[in-house]
Amino acid sequence: MLKVLDDTEDNGEFARMLAEREKQEELGQVKTGKVIAIHDNGLLVDVGEKIEGFLGLAEVADENGKTPFNVGDEIVVFVSSGKGERPSVSHKKAIKLANVERKIKELGSDFKDKIVEGKIIRKNKGGYVLESDGVDYFMPRAAAALKDSAKNIGQRVKACIIDVRPDERSIIVSRKRFFEIDDAKQAEGVKKLLEEEGKVFEGVVKSITSFGMFVEVDGVKGLVHYTEISHKGPVNTAKLYKEDDRVSVKVVGYDEEKKRLSFSIKAVTQDPWQEVQKELKKGYTIKVVVSNIEAYGAFVDIGNDVEGFLHISELSWDKDIKHPSDILKVGDEIDVEVIEIDPANRRLRVSLKNLLEKPFDNFMKTYKLNDVVKGKVATLTDFGAFISLGQVDGLLHNEDAFWEKNKCKDAFKVGQELEVRIVKIDSANQRISLSRRALEESPAEVFSKTHKVDDIVKGKVIDSKDFGVFIEIDGMDALIRNEDLYPLKKEEIEVGSEIEGVIVAIDKQNNRVRVSVKRLERQKQKEEIRAINSADKMTLGDKLKDKIQRS
């Protein structure tokens, strides 16, 4: 029986049909078209419309930029309303829709909460498009659990399928739902792992970070901190592992508040430091292999997953080494001496130079006290200069460098060559004292060539000290001690005045001359007494002679 529609029904049916048509036009449809022309920038495809559709070259070009189609070939395209009269066509979208349709059939009715892992390839009006194995999934913004950011594009995420819409050729996924399921799964998995404390598990590296890496065991993720990878200590995780590597781990902790599980790789193996403590002692010589070289020293492998540190200062007695690579290279096998074992801080320090002949011992074989040697100024200080004598340094003190008052830092330059005499060798403390002035005549020695002890001299006062007065005699400073000033009164002596005295000492080695007024006075007194005595003797003789003559 033919049904007649009234106006209301007619309008309603028309609106429904119109809406479906608009929706159909929006969605478009997959068709098989025919290539009718090939241009430099794309193809013209007959899709059964009034006007051919244009397919851009990027839609069909291979990796070399060439199209694999010829005129007359059939091609599957997605057709939708374009701008103007020409329909919009896309080969790539047709392939993707075909993949979605295939996936929908594959899922059937058993799709709920299936997990999809893929990459966010773009953002659209309602959310994001997630691509996995050639299939596009739609993830609504409300279900994405993502901050609205450009950084989301390209990010790999996991999500659960929550709906399938065959008519719309769409599969809906939710990251929020995945978290709900995963949290429950993780909690159950963590519980099982914690119940098997001490057991070794096989895991897969899922991601690597600056602070370690995340490993998955039976679907449960845990962190292996970079300090829990090797007994050697903190390591660069990225240098040792990559994603999908399989590793053996043990559970070492669980933070209930943060819901964080911690794994350890080094806990799987025996702590090699137990062997180090048992087998090694300070002073032992061991054979090692250079494993890494840095500017400040080298790391050496002792053969049981423990590394020792060889500081640059322990490489050689030669202080001119600029970099460890001047002596060593990675892979070198060398003998070293153990100089520190610190199990608490897991630190093992070794020395190479301790096994070499000490420069001081070699110096002792070559030189002796009073030898004259040549060296270069290595360091200048306020108190003198250190002179390099090959592999050892000797100290040239200011007072041993000059007879006059002067400082090495004002007179010499680093690198300048000097001739010096060895004046002291301290074997116990391995110190060498040098003298430059010992090679020259002291001013006192020059003075002694024209003056001697008991000579009467006259000098001008140049300085007054608590212990005495200094006078200048022919360019030489001479000291008159307080006790040698008598009968002069010190408080009455002025700088610039002249004093006469007698030389009582000339110390050539220490460049000192002493004068005494007191001794000069005594000499004068002795001469006066001697003169008086001489006069008395002559008078008595004369009397005796006269008496004899009379008799």
Coordinates of C-alpha atoms in Angstrom, one line a residue:
M1 CA 0.0 0.0 0.0
L2 CA 1.4 3.3 -1.0
K3 CA 2.0 5.7 1.9
V4 CA 1.4 9.4 1.4
L5 CA 3.5 11.7 3.5
D6 CA 2.1 14.8 5.0
D7 CA 3.9 18.1 5.0
T8 CA 5.5 17.5 8.4
E9 CA 6.7 14.0 7.5
D10 CA 7.8 15.2 4.1
N11 CA 9.9 18.0 5.7
G12 CA 11.4 15.7 8.3
E13 CA 12.3 13.1 5.8
F14 CA 13.8 15.7 3.5
A15 CA 15.9 17.1 6.3
R16 CA 17.1 13.6 7.2
M17 CA 18.0 12.9 3.6
L18 CA 19.8 16.3 3.3
A19 CA 21.8 15.7 6.5
E20 CA 22.9 12.3 5.3
R21 CA 23.9 13.7 1.9
E22 CA 25.9 16.5 3.6
K23 CA 27.5 13.9 5.9
Q24 CA 28.3 11.7 2.9
E25 CA 29.8 14.6 1.0
E26 CA 31.9 15.5 4.1
L27 CA 33.1 11.9 4.5
G28 CA 33.5 11.3 0.8
Q29 CA 34.0 7.8 -0.6
V30 CA 36.6 5.5 -2.0
K31 CA 36.5 5.0 -5.8
T32 CA 38.6 3.4 -8.5
G33 CA 39.5 6.1 -11.0
K34 CA 41.5 6.1 -14.2
V35 CA 44.5 8.2 -15.1
I36 CA 43.7 10.2 -18.1
A37 CA 46.7 12.7 -18.1
I38 CA 50.1 13.1 -16.5
H39 CA 51.6 16.5 -15.8
D40 CA 54.8 17.6 -14.1
N41 CA 53.0 18.4 -10.9
G42 CA 50.4 15.6 -10.8
L43 CA 47.8 13.4 -12.5
L44 CA 44.3 14.0 -13.8
V45 CA 42.0 11.2 -12.7
D46 CA 38.5 10.4 -14.0
V47 CA 36.4 9.5 -11.0
G48 CA 33.0 9.6 -12.7
E49 CA 32.3 13.2 -11.9
K50 CA 31.6 16.0 -14.4
I51 CA 35.2 17.2 -14.1
E52 CA 38.3 15.1 -13.5
G53 CA 40.0 15.2 -10.1
F54 CA 43.6 16.4 -9.8
L55 CA 46.0 14.2 -7.8
G56 CA 49.2 16.0 -6.7
L57 CA 52.5 14.4 -7.4
A58 CA 53.2 14.1 -3.7
E59 CA 50.3 11.7 -3.5
V60 CA 51.8 9.1 -5.8
A61 CA 55.5 9.8 -6.3
D62 CA 58.0 7.2 -5.2
E63 CA 61.2 7.9 -3.2
N64 CA 62.9 9.2 -6.4
G65 CA 60.1 11.7 -7.1
K66 CA 58.6 9.7 -10.1
T67 CA 55.1 8.5 -10.5
P68 CA 54.6 4.7 -11.0
F69 CA 51.4 5.3 -13.0
N70 CA 50.8 5.7 -16.7
V71 CA 47.8 7.0 -18.7
G72 CA 45.0 4.5 -18.6
D73 CA 46.1 2.9 -15.3
E74 CA 43.4 2.4 -12.6
I75 CA 44.1 4.1 -9.2
V76 CA 42.2 3.9 -6.0
V77 CA 41.4 7.4 -4.6
F78 CA 39.3 9.0 -1.9
V79 CA 36.8 11.4 -3.5
S80 CA 35.2 14.3 -1.6
S81 CA 33.8 17.7 -2.5
G82 CA 36.5 20.1 -3.5
K83 CA 36.6 23.8 -3.8
G84 CA 34.7 24.8 -6.9
E85 CA 33.5 22.2 -9.4
R86 CA 36.6 20.0 -9.4
P87 CA 36.3 17.1 -6.9
S88 CA 39.1 16.6 -4.3
V89 CA 40.9 13.3 -4.7
S90 CA 43.6 11.6 -2.5
H91 CA 45.4 8.3 -3.1
K92 CA 47.1 8.3 0.3
K93 CA 43.8 8.8 2.1
A94 CA 42.2 6.0 0.1
I95 CA 45.0 3.7 1.2
K96 CA 44.6 4.8 4.9
L97 CA 40.8 4.4 4.8
A98 CA 41.3 0.9 3.3
N99 CA 43.7 0.2 6.2
V100 CA 41.1 1.4 8.7
E101 CA 38.3 -0.7 7.1
R102 CA 40.6 -3.7 7.2
K103 CA 41.4 -3.1 10.9
I104 CA 37.7 -2.6 11.8
K105 CA 37.0 -6.0 10.2
E106 CA 40.0 -7.6 12.0
L107 CA 38.8 -6.2 15.4
G108 CA 35.2 -7.3 14.9
S109 CA 33.2 -6.9 18.1
D110 CA 36.2 -7.8 20.4
F111 CA 37.8 -4.4 20.3
K112 CA 37.1 -3.0 23.8
D113 CA 40.3 -1.9 25.6
K114 CA 42.7 -3.3 23.0
I115 CA 46.0 -1.4 23.4
V116 CA 47.4 0.6 20.5
E117 CA 50.9 2.1 20.5
G118 CA 51.7 4.7 17.9
K119 CA 52.8 8.2 17.0
I120 CA 50.7 11.3 17.1
I121 CA 50.9 12.6 13.5
R122 CA 48.6 15.6 13.5
K123 CA 46.0 17.6 15.4
N124 CA 42.5 18.2 14.2
K125 CA 39.4 20.0 15.3
G126 CA 38.4 17.5 17.9
G127 CA 41.7 16.0 19.1
Y128 CA 44.6 14.1 17.6
V129 CA 45.3 11.5 15.0
L130 CA 47.4 8.6 16.2
E131 CA 49.1 6.4 13.5
S132 CA 50.1 2.8 14.1
D133 CA 51.1 0.3 11.5
G134 CA 49.6 2.4 8.7
V135 CA 46.2 2.8 10.5
D136 CA 45.0 6.1 11.7
Y137 CA 43.1 6.2 15.0
F138 CA 41.2 9.2 16.4
M139 CA 42.0 10.3 20.0
P140 CA 39.5 13.0 21.3
R141 CA 41.2 15.8 23.1
A142 CA 39.3 15.0 26.3
A143 CA 40.6 11.4 26.2
A144 CA 44.2 12.3 25.3
A145 CA 45.5 13.4 28.8
L146 CA 47.9 15.8 27.0
K147 CA 48.7 19.4 27.4
D148 CA 47.7 21.3 24.3
S149 CA 51.2 21.8 22.8
A150 CA 53.0 21.6 19.5
K151 CA 55.4 19.2 21.2
N152 CA 52.7 16.5 21.1
I153 CA 53.1 16.0 17.4
G154 CA 55.6 13.2 16.9
Q155 CA 55.2 11.8 20.4
R156 CA 54.8 8.1 20.8
V157 CA 52.0 7.1 23.1
K158 CA 49.9 4.1 24.2
A159 CA 46.1 4.2 24.1
C160 CA 43.1 1.9 24.4
I161 CA 40.4 1.4 21.8
I162 CA 37.1 2.6 23.2
D163 CA 34.8 2.6 20.2
V164 CA 34.6 1.5 16.5
R165 CA 32.4 3.3 14.0
P166 CA 32.3 1.4 10.7
D167 CA 30.0 3.9 9.0
E168 CA 32.4 6.7 9.7
R169 CA 35.5 4.5 9.0
S170 CA 36.8 5.6 12.4
I171 CA 38.4 3.9 15.4
I172 CA 38.3 5.9 18.6
V173 CA 41.1 5.5 21.2
S174 CA 41.7 6.9 24.7
R175 CA 45.0 7.5 26.5
K176 CA 43.1 8.1 29.8
R177 CA 41.6 4.7 29.6
F178 CA 45.0 3.2 29.0
F179 CA 46.3 4.8 32.1
E180 CA 43.4 3.4 34.1
I181 CA 44.0 -0.1 32.9
D182 CA 47.8 0.2 33.0
D183 CA 47.7 1.5 36.6
A184 CA 45.7 -1.5 37.7
K185 CA 47.9 -3.8 35.8
Q186 CA 51.0 -2.2 37.1
A187 CA 49.8 -2.5 40.7
E188 CA 49.0 -6.2 40.3
G189 CA 52.4 -6.7 38.5
V190 CA 54.4 -4.9 41.2
K191 CA 52.7 -6.9 43.9
K192 CA 53.8 -10.2 42.2
L193 CA 57.4 -8.9 41.6
L194 CA 57.7 -7.8 45.3
E195 CA 56.5 -11.2 46.4
E196 CA 59.5 -12.8 44.6
E197 CA 62.2 -10.7 46.4
G198 CA 65.7 -11.6 45.4
K199 CA 64.7 -13.3 42.1
V200 CA 66.4 -12.4 38.9
F201 CA 64.0 -11.2 36.2
E202 CA 64.5 -10.8 32.4
G203 CA 63.5 -7.3 31.2
V204 CA 63.4 -5.2 28.1
V205 CA 64.8 -1.7 27.9
K206 CA 61.9 0.6 27.0
S207 CA 63.5 4.1 27.2
I208 CA 66.8 5.7 28.2
T209 CA 67.0 9.0 30.1
S210 CA 69.8 11.1 31.6
F211 CA 69.3 9.5 35.0
G212 CA 69.1 5.9 33.9
M213 CA 66.6 3.8 31.9
F214 CA 63.2 2.3 32.2
V215 CA 63.0 -1.5 32.0
E216 CA 59.8 -3.5 31.6
V217 CA 59.4 -6.9 33.3
D218 CA 56.2 -8.9 32.6
G219 CA 54.4 -5.7 31.6
V220 CA 55.6 -3.8 34.6
K221 CA 57.9 -0.8 34.2
G222 CA 60.7 0.1 36.7
L223 CA 63.6 2.5 36.8
V224 CA 67.2 1.3 36.7
H225 CA 69.0 4.4 38.0
Y226 CA 72.5 5.0 36.4
T227 CA 74.1 4.2 39.8
E228 CA 72.5 0.8 39.8
I229 CA 73.9 -0.3 36.4
S230 CA 77.5 -1.1 37.3
H231 CA 79.7 -1.7 40.3
K232 CA 82.1 0.7 38.8
G233 CA 79.8 3.6 39.9
P234 CA 77.7 6.0 37.9
V235 CA 77.8 5.4 34.2
N236 CA 76.5 6.9 30.9
T237 CA 73.5 4.7 30.3
A238 CA 73.2 5.6 26.6
K239 CA 76.7 4.4 25.9
L240 CA 76.0 0.9 27.3
Y241 CA 72.4 0.2 26.3
K242 CA 69.7 1.0 23.6
E243 CA 66.0 0.5 23.5
D244 CA 64.8 -3.2 23.2
D245 CA 68.0 -4.5 24.7
R246 CA 67.3 -7.5 27.1
V247 CA 68.8 -7.2 30.6
S248 CA 68.7 -9.1 33.9
V249 CA 67.5 -7.2 36.9
K250 CA 66.5 -7.5 40.5
V251 CA 63.8 -5.5 42.4
V252 CA 65.6 -3.2 44.9
G253 CA 62.8 -0.9 46.0
Y254 CA 59.2 0.4 45.6
D255 CA 58.0 3.9 46.5
E256 CA 54.4 3.5 47.6
E257 CA 53.7 7.2 47.5
K258 CA 55.1 7.8 44.0
K259 CA 54.2 4.3 42.8
R260 CA 57.7 3.9 41.5
L261 CA 59.4 0.5 41.2
S262 CA 63.3 0.4 41.2
F263 CA 65.4 -2.3 39.5
S264 CA 69.1 -3.0 39.7
I265 CA 71.4 -4.6 37.2
K266 CA 74.5 -4.6 39.3
A267 CA 72.6 -6.5 42.1
V268 CA 72.4 -9.5 39.8
T269 CA 76.2 -10.0 40.0
Q270 CA 78.5 -10.4 43.0
D271 CA 80.0 -7.1 44.3
P272 CA 83.6 -7.1 43.0
W273 CA 84.6 -4.9 45.9
Q274 CA 84.4 -7.9 48.2
E275 CA 87.2 -9.4 46.1
V276 CA 89.1 -6.1 46.1
Q277 CA 89.0 -6.0 49.9
K278 CA 90.0 -9.6 50.2
E279 CA 92.8 -9.7 47.6
L280 CA 94.4 -6.3 47.4
K281 CA 96.4 -4.2 49.9
K282 CA 97.9 -0.8 49.8
G283 CA 101.4 -1.0 48.2
Y284 CA 100.6 -4.0 46.0
T285 CA 101.7 -3.9 42.4
I286 CA 99.0 -5.0 39.9
K287 CA 98.6 -5.3 36.1
V288 CA 95.8 -3.2 34.6
V289 CA 94.5 -2.1 31.3
V290 CA 93.8 1.6 30.5
S291 CA 90.1 1.9 29.8
N292 CA 89.5 5.7 29.6
I293 CA 91.6 8.8 29.4
E294 CA 90.5 12.3 30.7
A295 CA 92.4 15.5 31.0
Y296 CA 92.8 15.0 34.7
G297 CA 93.9 11.4 34.6
A298 CA 93.2 7.9 33.4
F299 CA 90.9 5.1 34.5
V300 CA 92.3 1.6 34.5
D301 CA 90.4 -1.8 34.5
I302 CA 91.7 -4.2 37.1
G303 CA 89.8 -7.1 35.5
N304 CA 86.8 -7.6 37.8
D305 CA 84.4 -4.8 36.8
V306 CA 86.3 -2.4 39.1
E307 CA 88.1 0.6 37.8
G308 CA 91.1 2.3 39.5
F309 CA 91.9 6.0 39.0
L310 CA 95.4 7.1 37.9
H311 CA 95.6 10.8 38.5
I312 CA 97.8 12.8 36.1
S313 CA 100.1 13.6 39.1
E314 CA 100.7 9.9 39.5
L315 CA 101.8 9.2 36.0
S316 CA 105.4 10.4 36.1
W317 CA 107.9 12.3 38.2
D318 CA 108.1 14.7 35.2
K319 CA 106.0 17.7 36.1
D320 CA 105.8 19.0 32.5
I321 CA 103.2 16.4 31.4
K322 CA 100.2 18.3 30.0
H323 CA 97.8 15.5 29.3
P324 CA 97.7 11.7 30.2
S325 CA 97.6 10.9 26.5
D326 CA 101.2 12.1 26.3
I327 CA 102.1 8.9 28.0
L328 CA 99.2 6.5 27.7
K329 CA 96.5 5.3 25.3
V330 CA 93.4 3.3 25.8
G331 CA 94.1 -0.4 25.7
D332 CA 97.7 -0.1 27.2
E333 CA 98.6 -2.8 29.7
I334 CA 100.7 -1.3 32.5
D335 CA 101.9 -2.2 36.0
V336 CA 100.7 0.2 38.8
E337 CA 101.0 0.4 42.6
V338 CA 97.9 0.5 44.7
I339 CA 98.0 3.7 46.8
E340 CA 94.4 3.9 48.2
I341 CA 91.6 1.4 48.8
D342 CA 88.3 3.1 50.0
P343 CA 85.5 0.5 49.9
A344 CA 83.0 2.9 51.6
N345 CA 83.3 5.3 48.6
R346 CA 84.3 2.6 46.2
R347 CA 87.5 4.4 45.3
L348 CA 90.7 2.7 44.2
R349 CA 93.7 4.9 43.4
V350 CA 96.8 3.7 41.8
S351 CA 100.2 5.2 40.9
L352 CA 102.5 4.6 37.9
K353 CA 105.3 6.9 39.0
N354 CA 105.9 5.0 42.2
L355 CA 107.2 2.0 40.2
L356 CA 109.7 4.3 38.4
E357 CA 113.0 5.5 39.8
K358 CA 112.6 8.6 41.8
P359 CA 114.2 11.7 40.3
F360 CA 115.8 12.5 43.7
D361 CA 117.5 9.1 43.9
N362 CA 118.8 9.6 40.4
F363 CA 120.0 13.1 41.3
M364 CA 121.9 11.7 44.3
K365 CA 123.7 9.3 42.0
T366 CA 124.8 12.1 39.7
Y367 CA 125.5 15.1 42.0
K368 CA 127.1 15.8 45.4
L369 CA 127.5 18.6 47.8
N370 CA 129.3 21.7 46.5
D371 CA 128.9 20.7 42.8
V372 CA 128.3 23.6 40.5
V373 CA 125.3 23.0 38.2
K374 CA 123.3 24.9 35.6
G375 CA 119.5 25.0 35.8
K376 CA 116.5 27.0 34.6
V377 CA 114.2 29.2 36.8
A378 CA 111.0 27.2 37.2
T379 CA 109.1 29.3 39.7
L380 CA 109.6 32.7 41.3
T381 CA 108.3 33.4 44.8
D382 CA 108.6 36.2 47.5
F383 CA 111.3 34.2 49.3
G384 CA 113.4 33.1 46.3
A385 CA 113.3 30.9 43.2
F386 CA 112.9 27.2 42.4
I387 CA 115.5 26.1 39.9
S388 CA 114.8 23.1 37.7
L389 CA 117.7 20.7 37.6
G390 CA 116.2 18.2 35.2
Q391 CA 113.5 16.2 37.1
V392 CA 114.1 17.8 40.4
D393 CA 113.9 21.4 41.7
G394 CA 116.3 23.1 44.0
L395 CA 115.5 26.2 46.1
L396 CA 117.6 29.3 45.6
H397 CA 116.7 31.6 48.6
N398 CA 116.9 35.3 48.1
E399 CA 119.8 35.6 50.7
D400 CA 121.7 32.9 48.8
A401 CA 121.2 34.5 45.4
F402 CA 122.8 37.9 46.1
W403 CA 125.3 39.5 48.4
E404 CA 123.4 42.7 48.3
K405 CA 119.8 43.1 49.3
N406 CA 117.7 41.9 46.4
K407 CA 114.9 39.5 45.5
C408 CA 114.9 36.7 42.8
K409 CA 111.5 37.8 41.5
D410 CA 112.9 41.3 40.7
A411 CA 116.1 40.1 39.1
F412 CA 115.3 36.8 37.2
K413 CA 112.6 35.5 34.7
V414 CA 111.0 32.1 34.5
G415 CA 113.1 30.1 32.0
Q416 CA 116.3 32.0 32.6
E417 CA 119.4 29.8 33.0
L418 CA 121.5 30.2 36.1
E419 CA 124.7 28.7 37.4
V420 CA 124.5 27.7 41.1
R421 CA 126.3 25.7 43.7
I422 CA 124.7 22.8 45.7
V423 CA 125.1 23.9 49.3
K424 CA 122.7 21.4 51.0
I425 CA 121.1 18.1 50.2
D426 CA 118.3 17.0 52.6
S427 CA 117.9 13.3 51.8
A428 CA 115.1 12.7 54.4
N429 CA 112.9 15.4 53.0
Q430 CA 114.2 15.3 49.5
R431 CA 115.1 19.0 49.4
I432 CA 118.0 20.7 47.6
S433 CA 119.4 24.1 48.6
L434 CA 121.3 26.2 46.1
S435 CA 123.5 29.2 46.2
R436 CA 124.4 31.7 43.5
R437 CA 126.5 34.1 45.6
A438 CA 128.7 31.2 46.6
L439 CA 130.2 31.4 43.1
E440 CA 131.2 35.1 43.6
E441 CA 133.6 36.9 46.0
S442 CA 131.7 38.4 48.9
P443 CA 132.1 42.2 49.5
A444 CA 133.8 41.1 52.8
E445 CA 136.3 39.0 50.9
V446 CA 137.1 41.9 48.6
F447 CA 137.4 44.1 51.7
S448 CA 139.8 41.7 53.3
K449 CA 142.3 42.2 50.5
T450 CA 143.0 45.8 51.7
H451 CA 142.1 45.5 55.4
K452 CA 142.9 43.1 58.2
V453 CA 141.9 42.5 61.8
D454 CA 143.4 45.2 64.2
D455 CA 143.5 47.8 61.5
I456 CA 142.4 51.2 62.8
V457 CA 139.6 52.5 60.5
K458 CA 137.3 55.5 60.4
G459 CA 133.7 55.3 59.0
K460 CA 130.6 57.4 58.6
V461 CA 127.5 56.3 60.6
I462 CA 124.8 55.1 58.2
D463 CA 122.2 53.4 60.5
S464 CA 121.4 52.8 64.1
K465 CA 119.8 49.6 65.4
D466 CA 118.8 48.3 68.8
F467 CA 121.9 46.1 68.9
G468 CA 124.4 48.6 67.6
V469 CA 125.5 51.1 64.9
F470 CA 126.5 50.5 61.2
I471 CA 129.3 52.5 59.7
E472 CA 130.5 52.6 56.1
I473 CA 134.2 51.9 55.5
D474 CA 135.4 52.1 51.9
G475 CA 132.0 50.9 50.6
M476 CA 131.6 48.1 53.2
D477 CA 129.1 48.1 55.9
A478 CA 130.5 47.3 59.3
L479 CA 128.8 46.8 62.6
I480 CA 129.7 48.3 66.0
R481 CA 127.8 46.5 68.7
N482 CA 126.5 48.4 71.6
E483 CA 129.0 46.9 74.0
D484 CA 131.8 47.9 71.6
L485 CA 130.8 51.6 71.4
Y486 CA 132.4 52.5 74.8
P487 CA 133.4 55.1 75.7
L488 CA 131.0 56.7 73.2
K489 CA 127.4 57.1 74.2
K490 CA 125.0 55.7 71.7
E491 CA 122.3 58.3 72.3
E492 CA 124.7 61.0 71.3
I493 CA 125.7 59.4 68.0
E494 CA 124.1 60.8 64.9
V495 CA 123.7 59.4 61.4
G496 CA 126.4 61.0 59.2
S497 CA 128.9 61.5 62.1
E498 CA 132.3 59.7 61.9
I499 CA 133.5 57.1 64.3
E500 CA 137.0 55.6 64.6
G501 CA 137.5 52.1 65.7
V502 CA 139.5 48.9 65.1
I503 CA 138.5 45.9 62.9
V504 CA 137.8 42.9 65.2
A505 CA 136.3 40.4 62.6
I506 CA 136.0 39.9 58.9
D507 CA 133.5 37.0 58.0
K508 CA 134.1 36.4 54.3
Q509 CA 131.5 33.6 54.0
N510 CA 128.6 35.5 55.7
N511 CA 129.8 38.9 54.4
R512 CA 130.1 40.6 57.8
V513 CA 132.7 43.1 59.2
R514 CA 132.8 44.1 62.9
V515 CA 134.5 47.2 64.3
S516 CA 135.1 48.0 68.0
V517 CA 135.7 51.5 69.5
K518 CA 136.2 49.9 72.9
R519 CA 139.1 47.8 71.6
L520 CA 140.7 50.9 70.0
E521 CA 140.5 52.6 73.4
R522 CA 142.2 49.6 75.0
Q523 CA 144.9 49.6 72.4
K524 CA 145.5 53.4 73.0
Q525 CA 145.7 52.8 76.7
K526 CA 148.2 49.9 76.2
E527 CA 150.4 52.1 74.0
E528 CA 150.4 54.9 76.6
I529 CA 151.4 52.5 79.4
R530 CA 154.0 51.0 77.1
A531 CA 155.4 54.5 76.5
I532 CA 155.4 55.4 80.2
N533 CA 157.1 52.1 81.1
S534 CA 159.7 52.7 78.5
A535 CA 160.5 56.2 79.9
D536 CA 160.8 54.9 83.5
K537 CA 163.3 52.2 82.5
M538 CA 165.5 54.7 80.7
T539 CA 165.7 57.0 83.8
L540 CA 166.6 54.1 86.1
G541 CA 169.4 53.0 83.7
D542 CA 170.8 56.3 83.5
K543 CA 171.0 56.6 87.3
L544 CA 172.7 53.2 87.6
K545 CA 175.2 54.1 84.9
D546 CA 175.9 57.4 86.7
K547 CA 176.4 55.7 90.0
I548 CA 178.8 53.1 88.5
Q549 CA 180.9 55.8 86.9
R550 CA 181.2 57.7 90.2
S551 CA 182.4 54.7 92.1

